[in-house]
Amino acid sequence: FRQAIVEIRQQAGLNQRQLAERLAKPRSFVGRLEVGERRLDVVEFYWLCKACGIDPQKAAQRVMRMLEAAEVGPAKKKAG
């Protein structure tokens, strides 16, 4: 999930400070999200996507695909 947040921000052409400004949060808020020190709730995810100019629904679908791929990986290793 952290990887998706970083990619969303980078694809929007924003650095952490710029995204934080758009969210009216300190830069450390974005930094903590990206390193996994802070979790993001669904409402914050919605506003983060909007601040980056991405459809939250499409971003959520992308995150779900990433999670499904990560889930399949360990299952294949156990079976093999």
Coordinates of N, CA and C in Angstrom, one line a residue:
F1 N 0.8 -1.2 0.0 CA 0.0 0.0 0.0 C 0.9 1.3 0.0
R2 N 2.0 1.2 0.8 CA 2.9 2.4 0.8 C 3.4 2.7 -0.6
Q3 N 3.7 1.6 -1.3 CA 4.3 1.8 -2.7 C 3.2 2.5 -3.6
A4 N 2.0 2.1 -3.4 CA 0.9 2.7 -4.2 C 0.8 4.2 -3.9
I5 N 0.9 4.6 -2.6 CA 0.8 6.0 -2.2 C 2.0 6.8 -2.8
V6 N 3.2 6.2 -2.8 CA 4.3 6.9 -3.4 C 4.1 7.1 -4.9
E7 N 3.7 6.0 -5.6 CA 3.5 6.1 -7.0 C 2.4 7.1 -7.4
I8 N 1.3 7.1 -6.6 CA 0.2 8.1 -6.9 C 0.8 9.5 -6.8
R9 N 1.6 9.8 -5.8 CA 2.2 11.1 -5.6 C 3.1 11.4 -6.7
Q10 N 4.0 10.5 -7.0 CA 5.0 10.7 -8.1 C 4.4 10.9 -9.5
Q11 N 3.3 10.1 -9.8 CA 2.7 10.3 -11.1 C 2.0 11.6 -11.2
A12 N 1.6 12.2 -10.0 CA 1.0 13.5 -10.1 C 2.0 14.6 -10.2
G13 N 3.3 14.2 -10.2 CA 4.4 15.2 -10.3 C 4.6 16.0 -9.1
L14 N 4.3 15.5 -7.9 CA 4.4 16.2 -6.7 C 5.5 15.6 -5.8
N15 N 6.1 16.5 -5.0 CA 7.0 16.0 -4.0 C 6.2 16.0 -2.7
Q16 N 6.8 15.5 -1.6 CA 6.0 15.3 -0.4 C 5.5 16.6 0.2
R17 N 6.3 17.6 0.1 CA 5.9 19.0 0.6 C 4.7 19.5 -0.2
Q18 N 4.7 19.4 -1.5 CA 3.6 19.9 -2.3 C 2.3 19.1 -2.0
L19 N 2.4 17.8 -1.9 CA 1.2 17.0 -1.5 C 0.7 17.4 -0.1
A20 N 1.6 17.6 0.8 CA 1.2 18.0 2.1 C 0.5 19.3 2.1
E21 N 1.0 20.3 1.3 CA 0.3 21.6 1.2 C -1.1 21.4 0.7
R22 N -1.3 20.6 -0.3 CA -2.6 20.4 -0.9 C -3.5 19.7 0.1
L23 N -3.0 18.9 1.0 CA -3.8 18.3 2.0 C -3.9 19.1 3.3
A24 N -3.3 20.2 3.3 CA -3.2 21.1 4.5 C -2.7 20.3 5.7
K25 N -1.6 19.6 5.5 CA -1.0 18.8 6.5 C 0.5 19.1 6.5
P26 N 1.2 18.8 7.6 CA 2.7 19.0 7.6 C 3.3 17.9 6.6
R27 N 4.5 18.3 6.1 CA 5.2 17.4 5.2 C 5.5 16.0 5.9
S28 N 5.7 16.0 7.2 CA 5.9 14.8 7.9 C 4.8 13.8 7.9
F29 N 3.5 14.3 7.7 CA 2.4 13.5 7.5 C 2.6 12.6 6.3
V30 N 2.9 13.2 5.2 CA 3.1 12.4 3.9 C 4.3 11.5 4.1
G31 N 5.4 12.0 4.7 CA 6.6 11.1 4.9 C 6.3 9.9 5.8
R32 N 5.5 10.1 6.8 CA 5.2 8.9 7.7 C 4.3 7.9 7.0
L33 N 3.4 8.4 6.1 CA 2.6 7.5 5.3 C 3.5 6.6 4.4
E34 N 4.4 7.3 3.8 CA 5.2 6.6 2.7 C 6.2 5.6 3.3
V35 N 6.6 5.8 4.6 CA 7.5 4.8 5.2 C 6.8 3.8 6.1
G36 N 5.5 4.0 6.2 CA 4.7 3.0 6.9 C 4.6 3.3 8.4
E37 N 5.0 4.5 8.9 CA 4.9 4.8 10.3 C 3.5 5.3 10.6
R38 N 2.7 5.6 9.6 CA 1.3 6.0 9.9 C 0.4 5.3 8.9
R39 N -0.8 4.9 9.3 CA -1.8 4.3 8.4 C -2.7 5.4 7.9
L40 N -3.3 5.1 6.8 CA -4.2 6.0 6.1 C -5.6 5.4 6.1
D41 N -6.6 6.2 6.6 CA -7.9 5.7 6.6 C -8.6 6.0 5.2
V42 N -9.7 5.5 5.0 CA -10.4 5.6 3.7 C -10.7 7.0 3.3
V43 N -11.1 7.8 4.3 CA -11.4 9.2 4.0 C -10.1 10.0 3.6
E44 N -9.0 9.7 4.3 CA -7.7 10.3 4.0 C -7.2 9.9 2.6
F45 N -7.5 8.6 2.3 CA -7.1 8.1 1.0 C -7.9 8.8 -0.1
Y46 N -9.1 9.0 0.1 CA -10.0 9.8 -0.8 C -9.4 11.1 -1.1
W47 N -9.0 11.9 0.0 CA -8.5 13.2 -0.2 C -7.1 13.2 -0.8
L48 N -6.3 12.2 -0.5 CA -5.0 12.1 -1.1 C -5.1 12.0 -2.6
C49 N -6.0 11.1 -3.0 CA -6.2 10.8 -4.4 C -6.7 12.1 -5.1
K50 N -7.6 12.8 -4.5 CA -8.2 14.0 -5.1 C -7.1 15.1 -5.2
A51 N -6.2 15.2 -4.2 CA -5.1 16.1 -4.2 C -4.1 15.8 -5.3
C52 N -4.0 14.6 -5.7 CA -3.1 14.2 -6.8 C -3.8 14.1 -8.1
G53 N -5.1 14.4 -8.2 CA -5.8 14.5 -9.4 C -6.1 13.1 -10.0
I54 N -6.2 12.1 -9.1 CA -6.6 10.7 -9.6 C -7.9 10.3 -9.0
D55 N -8.7 9.6 -9.8 CA -10.0 9.1 -9.3 C -9.7 8.1 -8.2
P56 N -10.3 8.4 -7.0 CA -10.1 7.5 -5.8 C -10.5 6.0 -6.1
Q57 N -11.6 5.9 -6.9 CA -12.1 4.5 -7.2 C -11.0 3.7 -8.0
K58 N -10.5 4.4 -9.0 CA -9.4 3.7 -9.8 C -8.2 3.4 -9.0
A59 N -7.8 4.4 -8.1 CA -6.7 4.2 -7.3 C -6.9 3.0 -6.3
A60 N -8.1 2.9 -5.8 CA -8.5 1.8 -4.9 C -8.4 0.4 -5.6
Q61 N -8.9 0.4 -6.8 CA -8.8 -0.8 -7.6 C -7.3 -1.2 -7.9
R62 N -6.5 -0.2 -8.1 CA -5.1 -0.5 -8.3 C -4.4 -1.1 -7.1
V63 N -4.8 -0.5 -5.9 CA -4.3 -1.0 -4.7 C -4.7 -2.4 -4.4
M64 N -6.0 -2.7 -4.7 CA -6.5 -4.0 -4.5 C -5.7 -5.0 -5.4
R65 N -5.5 -4.7 -6.6 CA -4.7 -5.6 -7.5 C -3.3 -5.8 -6.9
M66 N -2.7 -4.8 -6.4 CA -1.3 -4.9 -5.8 C -1.4 -5.8 -4.6
L67 N -2.4 -5.7 -3.7 CA -2.6 -6.5 -2.6 C -2.9 -8.0 -2.9
E68 N -3.7 -8.2 -4.0 CA -3.9 -9.5 -4.4 C -2.7 -10.2 -5.0
A69 N -1.9 -9.4 -5.7 CA -0.6 -10.0 -6.2 C 0.3 -10.4 -5.1
A70 N 0.4 -9.5 -4.0 CA 1.2 -9.8 -2.9 C 0.7 -11.0 -2.1
E71 N -0.6 -11.2 -2.1 CA -1.2 -12.4 -1.4 C -0.9 -13.7 -2.2
V72 N -0.9 -13.6 -3.5 CA -0.7 -14.8 -4.3 C 0.8 -15.2 -4.2
G73 N 1.7 -14.3 -4.1 CA 3.1 -14.6 -4.1 C 3.5 -15.6 -2.9
P74 N 3.1 -15.2 -1.7 CA 3.5 -16.2 -0.6 C 2.7 -17.5 -0.7
A75 N 1.5 -17.5 -1.2 CA 0.8 -18.8 -1.4 C 1.5 -19.7 -2.4
K76 N 2.1 -19.1 -3.4 CA 2.8 -19.9 -4.4 C 4.1 -20.5 -3.8
K77 N 4.7 -19.7 -2.9 CA 6.0 -20.2 -2.3 C 5.7 -21.4 -1.4
K78 N 4.6 -21.3 -0.6 CA 4.2 -22.4 0.3 C 3.9 -23.7 -0.5
A79 N 3.2 -23.5 -1.6 CA 2.8 -24.7 -2.4 C 4.0 -25.3 -3.1
G80 N 5.0 -24.5 -3.4 CA 6.2 -25.0 -4.2 C 7.2 -25.6 -3.4

